[in-house]
Amino acid sequence: MGETRSFWNDMRGFWLGLLAVGLIGTIYQCGNLNPETRAPAIQGAPEPQAPKERFGIIWSDFLVDSGEVKSGQSLSHLLSPAGLAAGAIANIAESSKPTYDVRSMRAGQPWWLAYREDSSQTPAFFIYQRNPMDYAVFPLDSPYGVKLGTLPTDTVIERAKGIIQEALYLDLERSGAPTSLALSMASVYAWTVDFSRLQKGDAFDIIYERTYVAGKPTGMPRVIVCHFEHRGQSLPAYRFDQGEGLDYFDSEGQSLRKAFLKAPVEFSRISSRYNMKRFHPVLNRMKAHYGTDYAAPSGTPIIAVGDGVVTKSAYTSGNGKYVKIRHNETYETQYLHMSRRAVHVGERVRQGQTIGYVGSTGLATGPHVCFRFWKNGKQVDHLREAFPPSTPIKDDHIADFEETMTRLRLAIEEGGEVR
Ligand SMILES: [Zn+2]
């Protein structure tokens, strides 16, 4: 990881813009290159300053030309204008093949040609950027081959602050933040906030980090701290690792992730487990069982295993009376064979709330609830799912957490340092 800088987005854009203009100027001052081979500098990939070393090469020792691979261009299209013979180009392609196949070069990717700054002005290296992080360096003299490398990255702390006027991602964009920050935020609050119910006036103040490679952001922004006002409620999220990986906690040290209840009925026994090959007692044939059956007396309350919104409250001949709940972007649950339903579509339910009563409507031999669980739209056996822990801050981490939380709160409230 490189140095950590901290400044406002708009200032960053401004300076990078200036630097980009400067860089384009520099490239055009290189001179002595055949103007036809000279491509414009890559837009949007400005350098903070002309680097001494780049791609493992002492950059300042060379005159550098650069461009982007155009559609249909191969290595020979790029190297022959630089004066390389067809035989040499074939040799370069052949000897690099075990490490990197030049046929996998793609249009739109940047390249550089480094010429010796002596009287010979011969090309010494060809560099191709494979993706935002990885590059390949081809020496243009024998012995040929290729060397693969990875660019150094910078972690930059940024901040986004605003009030929702339209939609979160639009208001984030307006504040100068990437729209993808909305997704990062939604995953932080996946268990506590229904992002489809954000409203005008909700306020966000977020400090997040982003990885930059050569001045270009890559990957998703990562929330460090978020002060979020939703429907008049203050919902702070502080990032902290108490040895179980990075997690988000509120000011009381409670995890923002909520665990599901283990079962949808309090006193029950499992009468049939999730099973891809089960003999169905009513249908009298093999039929996959995509749920877990909990047997309980008729009329026993069935409870929601987590907070969510009712998406179905209906009757079918197979399911009987049933209810389906969406908990967040990832998880949904369904409860079948009810004697009676207690919620309607669109209703918000809390974990533990009664949503119906045990019965044997539909294809059922006796009173039970068939509990079904979806992960990303696919039915899974919830008893086999490894749910991430959502433990509150443990005693031996409280002091550490308090210190981190205070620092993060001051960073938001008074512009203090995040680290
Ligand atoms: Zn079942």
Coordinates of C-alpha atoms and ligand atoms in Angstrom, one line a residue:
M1 CA 0.0 0.0 0.0
G2 CA 1.3 3.4 -0.8
E3 CA 0.8 6.6 1.1
T4 CA -2.5 7.7 2.3
R5 CA -3.7 11.1 1.2
S6 CA -6.8 12.9 2.4
F7 CA -8.5 15.6 0.4
W8 CA -11.8 16.5 -1.1
N9 CA -13.0 14.9 -4.2
D10 CA -13.5 18.1 -6.1
M11 CA -10.0 19.2 -5.3
R12 CA -8.7 15.9 -6.4
G13 CA -10.5 16.2 -9.7
F14 CA -9.2 19.7 -10.1
W15 CA -5.6 18.8 -9.5
L16 CA -5.7 15.6 -11.5
G17 CA -7.2 17.6 -14.4
L18 CA -4.3 20.1 -14.2
L19 CA -1.8 17.3 -14.0
A20 CA -3.4 15.6 -17.0
V21 CA -3.0 18.7 -19.1
G22 CA 0.6 18.9 -17.9
L23 CA 1.3 15.3 -18.8
I24 CA -0.2 15.6 -22.3
G25 CA 2.1 18.7 -22.7
T26 CA 5.1 16.7 -21.6
I27 CA 4.5 13.8 -24.0
Y28 CA 4.2 16.2 -26.9
Q29 CA 7.5 17.7 -25.9
C30 CA 9.3 14.4 -26.2
G31 CA 10.2 15.2 -29.8
N32 CA 12.2 13.2 -32.3
L33 CA 9.5 10.6 -32.6
N34 CA 7.7 9.9 -35.8
P35 CA 4.6 12.0 -35.3
E36 CA 2.4 9.3 -37.0
T37 CA 3.2 6.8 -34.2
R38 CA 2.5 9.2 -31.5
A39 CA -0.9 8.6 -29.9
P40 CA -2.6 11.0 -27.6
A41 CA -2.1 10.5 -23.8
I42 CA -4.6 8.2 -22.2
Q43 CA -7.6 10.1 -20.9
G44 CA -8.4 9.7 -17.3
A45 CA -5.1 8.0 -16.3
P46 CA -3.1 11.0 -15.3
E47 CA 0.1 10.7 -13.3
P48 CA 0.4 12.6 -10.0
Q49 CA 3.9 13.5 -11.2
A50 CA 6.3 12.2 -13.8
P51 CA 7.5 9.1 -12.1
K52 CA 11.2 8.2 -11.9
E53 CA 10.6 4.5 -12.1
R54 CA 7.7 2.9 -13.8
F55 CA 7.0 -0.7 -14.7
G56 CA 10.4 -1.5 -13.2
I57 CA 12.1 0.8 -15.7
I58 CA 14.0 4.0 -15.1
W59 CA 11.4 6.0 -16.9
S60 CA 13.4 9.2 -17.1
D61 CA 16.1 7.5 -19.1
F62 CA 13.7 7.0 -22.0
L63 CA 11.5 8.9 -24.5
V64 CA 8.1 7.5 -24.1
D65 CA 5.3 7.2 -26.6
S66 CA 1.9 5.9 -25.5
G67 CA -1.5 5.0 -26.7
E68 CA -4.4 2.6 -26.6
V69 CA -4.7 -0.7 -28.4
K70 CA -7.3 0.0 -31.2
S71 CA -9.8 -2.6 -32.4
G72 CA -8.0 -5.2 -34.6
Q73 CA -4.5 -4.1 -33.6
S74 CA -2.0 -6.8 -32.8
L75 CA 1.5 -6.6 -31.5
S76 CA 2.9 -6.2 -35.0
H77 CA 0.6 -3.3 -35.7
L78 CA 2.0 -1.6 -32.6
L79 CA 5.7 -2.5 -33.0
S80 CA 6.4 -2.3 -36.8
P81 CA 5.9 1.5 -36.9
A82 CA 8.6 1.7 -34.2
G83 CA 11.0 0.1 -36.7
L84 CA 11.0 -3.5 -35.5
A85 CA 11.4 -6.2 -38.1
A86 CA 8.6 -8.7 -38.7
G87 CA 11.0 -11.5 -37.6
A88 CA 11.8 -9.8 -34.3
I89 CA 8.1 -9.2 -33.6
A90 CA 7.4 -12.9 -34.3
N91 CA 10.2 -13.8 -32.0
I92 CA 8.9 -11.6 -29.2
A93 CA 5.5 -13.1 -29.5
E94 CA 6.8 -16.6 -29.5
S95 CA 9.2 -16.3 -26.6
S96 CA 6.7 -14.6 -24.3
K97 CA 3.9 -17.1 -25.1
P98 CA 4.6 -19.4 -22.1
T99 CA 4.1 -16.4 -19.7
Y100 CA 1.8 -14.2 -21.7
D101 CA 0.1 -14.8 -25.0
V102 CA 0.1 -11.5 -26.9
R103 CA -3.0 -12.6 -28.7
S104 CA -4.9 -11.9 -25.5
M105 CA -4.2 -8.2 -25.9
R106 CA -7.5 -6.3 -25.9
A107 CA -8.6 -3.1 -27.6
G108 CA -8.9 -0.1 -25.3
Q109 CA -6.0 -1.1 -23.1
P110 CA -3.1 1.3 -22.8
W111 CA 0.4 0.7 -24.1
W112 CA 3.8 2.5 -23.9
L113 CA 6.9 2.4 -26.1
A114 CA 10.1 3.4 -24.4
Y115 CA 12.9 4.7 -26.8
R116 CA 16.5 5.1 -25.7
E117 CA 17.3 8.7 -25.2
D118 CA 20.7 8.4 -26.9
S119 CA 21.6 9.1 -30.5
S120 CA 20.3 5.7 -31.6
Q121 CA 16.7 6.4 -30.4
T122 CA 16.0 2.7 -30.7
P123 CA 13.0 1.2 -29.0
A124 CA 13.9 -0.7 -25.9
F125 CA 10.7 -1.7 -24.2
F126 CA 7.1 -2.2 -25.0
I127 CA 4.7 -2.1 -22.1
Y128 CA 1.1 -3.3 -22.2
Q129 CA -1.4 -2.8 -19.4
R130 CA -3.5 -5.9 -19.0
N131 CA -6.0 -4.5 -16.5
P132 CA -6.0 -1.6 -14.0
M133 CA -3.5 -3.4 -11.8
D134 CA -1.4 -5.7 -14.0
Y135 CA 1.0 -5.0 -16.9
A136 CA 3.5 -6.9 -19.2
V137 CA 6.9 -5.5 -20.2
F138 CA 8.5 -6.8 -23.4
P139 CA 12.2 -6.1 -24.0
L140 CA 12.7 -5.2 -27.6
D141 CA 16.2 -6.6 -27.8
S142 CA 17.3 -10.2 -27.7
P143 CA 16.9 -12.1 -25.4
Y144 CA 13.2 -11.6 -25.9
G145 CA 10.6 -12.6 -23.4
V146 CA 8.1 -10.9 -21.2
K147 CA 8.0 -9.8 -17.5
L148 CA 4.7 -9.5 -15.8
G149 CA 4.2 -6.9 -13.0
T150 CA 1.6 -5.3 -10.8
L151 CA 1.3 -1.5 -10.3
P152 CA 1.6 0.0 -6.9
T153 CA -1.7 1.1 -5.4
D154 CA -2.7 4.1 -3.3
T155 CA -5.4 4.0 -0.7
V156 CA -7.1 7.3 -0.6
I157 CA -9.5 8.5 2.1
E158 CA -12.5 10.4 0.7
R159 CA -15.7 11.9 2.1
A160 CA -19.2 12.2 0.8
K161 CA -21.8 14.3 2.6
G162 CA -25.3 15.3 1.5
I163 CA -29.0 15.1 1.9
I164 CA -31.1 12.9 -0.2
Q165 CA -33.1 15.0 -2.6
E166 CA -33.8 12.6 -5.4
A167 CA -32.2 9.2 -5.1
L168 CA -29.2 8.2 -3.1
Y169 CA -26.9 7.4 -6.0
L170 CA -27.8 10.7 -7.7
D171 CA -27.2 12.7 -4.5
L172 CA -23.9 10.8 -4.0
E173 CA -22.8 11.8 -7.5
R174 CA -23.8 15.4 -6.9
S175 CA -21.6 15.4 -3.8
G176 CA -18.7 14.3 -5.9
A177 CA -18.7 10.6 -4.7
P178 CA -18.8 7.6 -7.0
T179 CA -22.3 6.2 -7.4
S180 CA -21.0 2.7 -6.4
L181 CA -20.7 4.1 -2.9
A182 CA -24.5 3.6 -2.7
L183 CA -23.9 -0.2 -3.1
S184 CA -21.2 -0.2 -0.4
M185 CA -23.6 1.7 1.9
A186 CA -26.5 -0.7 1.1
S187 CA -24.3 -3.6 2.1
V188 CA -23.3 -1.9 5.4
Y189 CA -27.0 -1.3 6.3
A190 CA -28.4 -4.5 4.6
W191 CA -29.9 -5.7 7.9
T192 CA -31.1 -2.4 9.3
V193 CA -32.3 -0.2 6.5
D194 CA -34.5 -1.1 3.5
F195 CA -32.8 0.9 0.8
S196 CA -35.9 0.9 -1.3
R197 CA -37.5 3.1 1.4
L198 CA -34.9 5.9 1.5
Q199 CA -36.7 9.2 1.5
K200 CA -36.1 12.9 0.8
G201 CA -34.3 14.5 3.7
D202 CA -32.3 11.4 4.8
A203 CA -28.8 12.6 5.3
F204 CA -25.5 10.9 4.8
D205 CA -22.0 11.7 5.9
I206 CA -19.5 9.0 4.9
I207 CA -15.8 8.6 5.1
Y208 CA -14.6 5.9 2.8
E209 CA -11.5 4.6 1.2
R210 CA -10.7 3.8 -2.4
T211 CA -7.9 2.1 -4.1
Y212 CA -6.2 4.0 -6.9
V213 CA -3.9 2.6 -9.4
A214 CA -2.0 5.2 -11.4
G215 CA -4.5 7.8 -10.5
K216 CA -7.5 5.7 -11.5
P217 CA -9.9 4.3 -8.9
T218 CA -10.4 0.6 -9.0
G219 CA -12.7 -1.7 -7.1
M220 CA -15.6 -0.7 -4.8
P221 CA -15.3 2.1 -2.3
R222 CA -15.1 0.8 1.3
V223 CA -17.0 2.6 4.0
I224 CA -14.9 3.4 7.1
V225 CA -17.5 5.4 9.0
C226 CA -21.0 6.5 8.1
H227 CA -23.4 8.8 9.9
F228 CA -26.7 8.2 8.4
E229 CA -30.0 9.9 9.3
H230 CA -32.9 7.8 8.0
R231 CA -36.5 8.7 8.7
G232 CA -35.4 10.9 11.6
Q233 CA -33.4 8.1 13.1
S234 CA -29.6 8.4 13.6
L235 CA -27.9 5.2 12.4
P236 CA -24.1 5.5 12.7
A237 CA -21.9 2.7 11.4
Y238 CA -18.3 2.3 12.6
R239 CA -15.9 -0.1 10.9
F240 CA -14.0 -2.3 13.3
D241 CA -12.3 -5.7 13.4
Q242 CA -12.5 -7.6 16.7
G243 CA -10.7 -10.6 15.2
E244 CA -13.7 -11.9 13.1
G245 CA -12.9 -9.7 10.0
L246 CA -14.1 -6.2 9.3
D247 CA -17.6 -5.5 10.5
Y248 CA -19.8 -2.5 11.2
F249 CA -21.1 -1.6 14.6
D250 CA -23.3 1.1 16.1
S251 CA -22.3 3.4 18.9
E252 CA -23.4 0.8 21.4
G253 CA -21.0 -1.8 19.9
Q254 CA -23.8 -3.8 18.4
S255 CA -23.1 -5.4 15.0
L256 CA -25.3 -3.9 12.2
R257 CA -25.8 -7.4 11.0
K258 CA -28.6 -9.3 12.6
A259 CA -28.6 -13.0 12.9
F260 CA -31.7 -14.9 11.8
L261 CA -33.7 -16.8 14.4
K262 CA -32.9 -20.5 14.3
A263 CA -36.5 -21.6 13.7
P264 CA -39.8 -20.0 12.7
V265 CA -41.7 -21.6 15.7
E266 CA -40.5 -21.4 19.2
F267 CA -41.5 -24.8 20.4
S268 CA -41.3 -27.4 17.7
R269 CA -39.3 -30.3 16.4
I270 CA -37.8 -30.7 12.9
S271 CA -40.0 -33.4 11.2
S272 CA -38.3 -33.3 7.8
R273 CA -35.1 -31.7 6.6
Y274 CA -34.1 -30.1 3.3
N275 CA -33.6 -33.0 1.0
M276 CA -33.1 -33.2 -2.7
K277 CA -34.4 -36.8 -2.8
R278 CA -37.3 -37.3 -0.5
F279 CA -40.3 -39.6 -0.7
H280 CA -43.3 -37.3 -0.5
P281 CA -45.9 -38.7 2.0
V282 CA -48.9 -37.1 0.2
L283 CA -47.8 -37.4 -3.4
N284 CA -46.5 -41.0 -2.8
R285 CA -43.5 -40.4 -5.0
M286 CA -40.0 -39.0 -4.9
K287 CA -39.9 -35.2 -4.8
A288 CA -37.2 -32.8 -3.7
H289 CA -37.9 -31.1 -0.4
Y290 CA -36.6 -27.5 -0.5
G291 CA -37.5 -26.7 3.0
T292 CA -37.3 -27.7 6.7
D293 CA -40.5 -28.9 8.3
Y294 CA -41.1 -27.9 11.9
A295 CA -44.0 -29.9 13.5
A296 CA -46.0 -28.0 16.1
P297 CA -49.6 -28.0 17.3
S298 CA -52.1 -26.4 15.1
G299 CA -52.5 -22.7 16.0
T300 CA -48.9 -22.3 17.3
P301 CA -47.7 -18.8 16.3
I302 CA -45.2 -18.7 13.3
I303 CA -42.7 -15.9 13.7
A304 CA -40.5 -14.0 11.1
V305 CA -36.9 -15.2 11.5
G306 CA -35.7 -11.7 10.7
D307 CA -36.9 -8.1 9.9
G308 CA -38.3 -7.7 6.4
V309 CA -41.1 -6.9 4.1
V310 CA -43.9 -9.3 3.3
T311 CA -43.8 -10.0 -0.5
K312 CA -46.4 -12.7 -0.6
S313 CA -49.4 -13.6 1.6
A314 CA -51.5 -16.0 -0.4
Y315 CA -52.9 -19.5 -0.9
T316 CA -52.0 -22.3 -3.4
S317 CA -53.1 -25.9 -3.5
G318 CA -49.6 -27.1 -2.7
N319 CA -48.4 -24.4 -0.3
G320 CA -51.7 -23.9 1.4
K321 CA -51.8 -20.5 3.1
Y322 CA -48.3 -19.1 3.1
V323 CA -46.3 -16.0 3.6
K324 CA -43.0 -14.9 2.0
I325 CA -40.7 -12.3 3.4
R326 CA -37.8 -10.4 1.8
H327 CA -35.2 -9.6 4.5
N328 CA -32.6 -7.8 2.4
E329 CA -30.9 -7.9 -0.9
T330 CA -29.7 -11.4 -0.3
Y331 CA -32.2 -13.4 1.8
E332 CA -35.9 -14.3 1.6
T333 CA -37.9 -16.8 3.7
Q334 CA -41.2 -18.5 3.1
Y335 CA -43.6 -20.2 5.6
L336 CA -46.1 -22.8 4.3
H337 CA -49.3 -24.7 5.4
M338 CA -50.6 -22.0 7.8
S339 CA -54.0 -22.4 9.3
R340 CA -54.3 -18.6 9.2
R341 CA -52.1 -15.7 7.9
A342 CA -51.5 -12.6 10.1
V343 CA -49.8 -10.2 7.7
H344 CA -50.5 -8.7 4.3
V345 CA -48.3 -8.0 1.3
G346 CA -46.2 -4.8 1.7
E347 CA -46.3 -5.0 5.5
R348 CA -43.0 -4.5 7.3
V349 CA -42.4 -7.1 9.9
R350 CA -39.9 -7.3 12.8
Q351 CA -37.8 -10.4 13.8
G352 CA -40.0 -12.5 16.1
Q353 CA -43.3 -11.0 15.0
T354 CA -46.1 -13.4 14.5
I355 CA -46.9 -13.7 10.8
G356 CA -49.3 -16.6 10.9
Y357 CA -50.3 -19.8 12.7
V358 CA -49.4 -23.4 12.2
G359 CA -51.8 -25.5 10.3
S360 CA -52.0 -28.2 7.6
T361 CA -53.4 -26.4 4.6
G362 CA -52.2 -27.5 1.2
L363 CA -50.1 -30.7 0.7
A364 CA -49.6 -31.6 4.3
T365 CA -50.3 -34.7 6.4
G366 CA -50.3 -33.0 9.8
P367 CA -49.8 -29.6 11.4
H368 CA -46.4 -28.2 10.6
V369 CA -44.7 -25.2 9.0
C370 CA -42.5 -25.8 6.0
F371 CA -39.8 -23.2 6.2
R372 CA -38.0 -22.2 3.0
F373 CA -35.0 -20.1 2.6
W374 CA -33.7 -18.3 -0.4
K375 CA -30.2 -16.9 -0.9
N376 CA -29.7 -14.7 -4.0
G377 CA -32.9 -16.1 -5.4
K378 CA -31.9 -19.7 -5.0
Q379 CA -33.4 -22.1 -2.5
V380 CA -30.9 -23.4 0.1
D381 CA -30.8 -25.4 3.2
H382 CA -30.7 -22.8 6.0
L383 CA -29.4 -25.3 8.4
R384 CA -26.3 -25.7 6.3
E385 CA -25.7 -22.0 5.6
A386 CA -22.7 -20.5 7.3
F387 CA -24.1 -17.1 8.4
P388 CA -21.4 -14.6 9.3
P389 CA -21.2 -14.0 13.0
S390 CA -23.0 -10.8 14.2
T391 CA -21.6 -10.7 17.7
P392 CA -21.5 -7.4 19.6
I393 CA -18.1 -6.0 20.6
K394 CA -16.6 -8.5 23.1
D395 CA -15.4 -7.3 26.5
D396 CA -11.7 -7.5 25.7
H397 CA -12.2 -5.3 22.6
I398 CA -14.4 -2.6 24.2
A399 CA -11.6 -0.2 24.9
D400 CA -10.2 -0.6 21.4
F401 CA -13.5 -0.1 19.8
E402 CA -14.3 3.0 21.9
E403 CA -11.1 4.5 20.8
T404 CA -11.7 3.7 17.2
M405 CA -15.3 5.0 17.4
T406 CA -14.2 8.2 19.0
R407 CA -11.6 8.8 16.4
L408 CA -14.1 8.1 13.6
R409 CA -16.7 10.3 15.1
L410 CA -14.3 13.2 15.5
A411 CA -13.2 12.6 11.9
I412 CA -16.9 13.2 10.8
E413 CA -17.7 15.9 13.3
E414 CA -14.5 17.9 13.4
G415 CA -12.6 16.7 10.3
G416 CA -10.0 14.8 12.4
E417 CA -7.8 12.1 11.1
V418 CA -9.3 8.7 10.4
R419 CA -6.1 6.9 11.4
Ligands
ZN1 ZN -41.8 -29.0 3.9

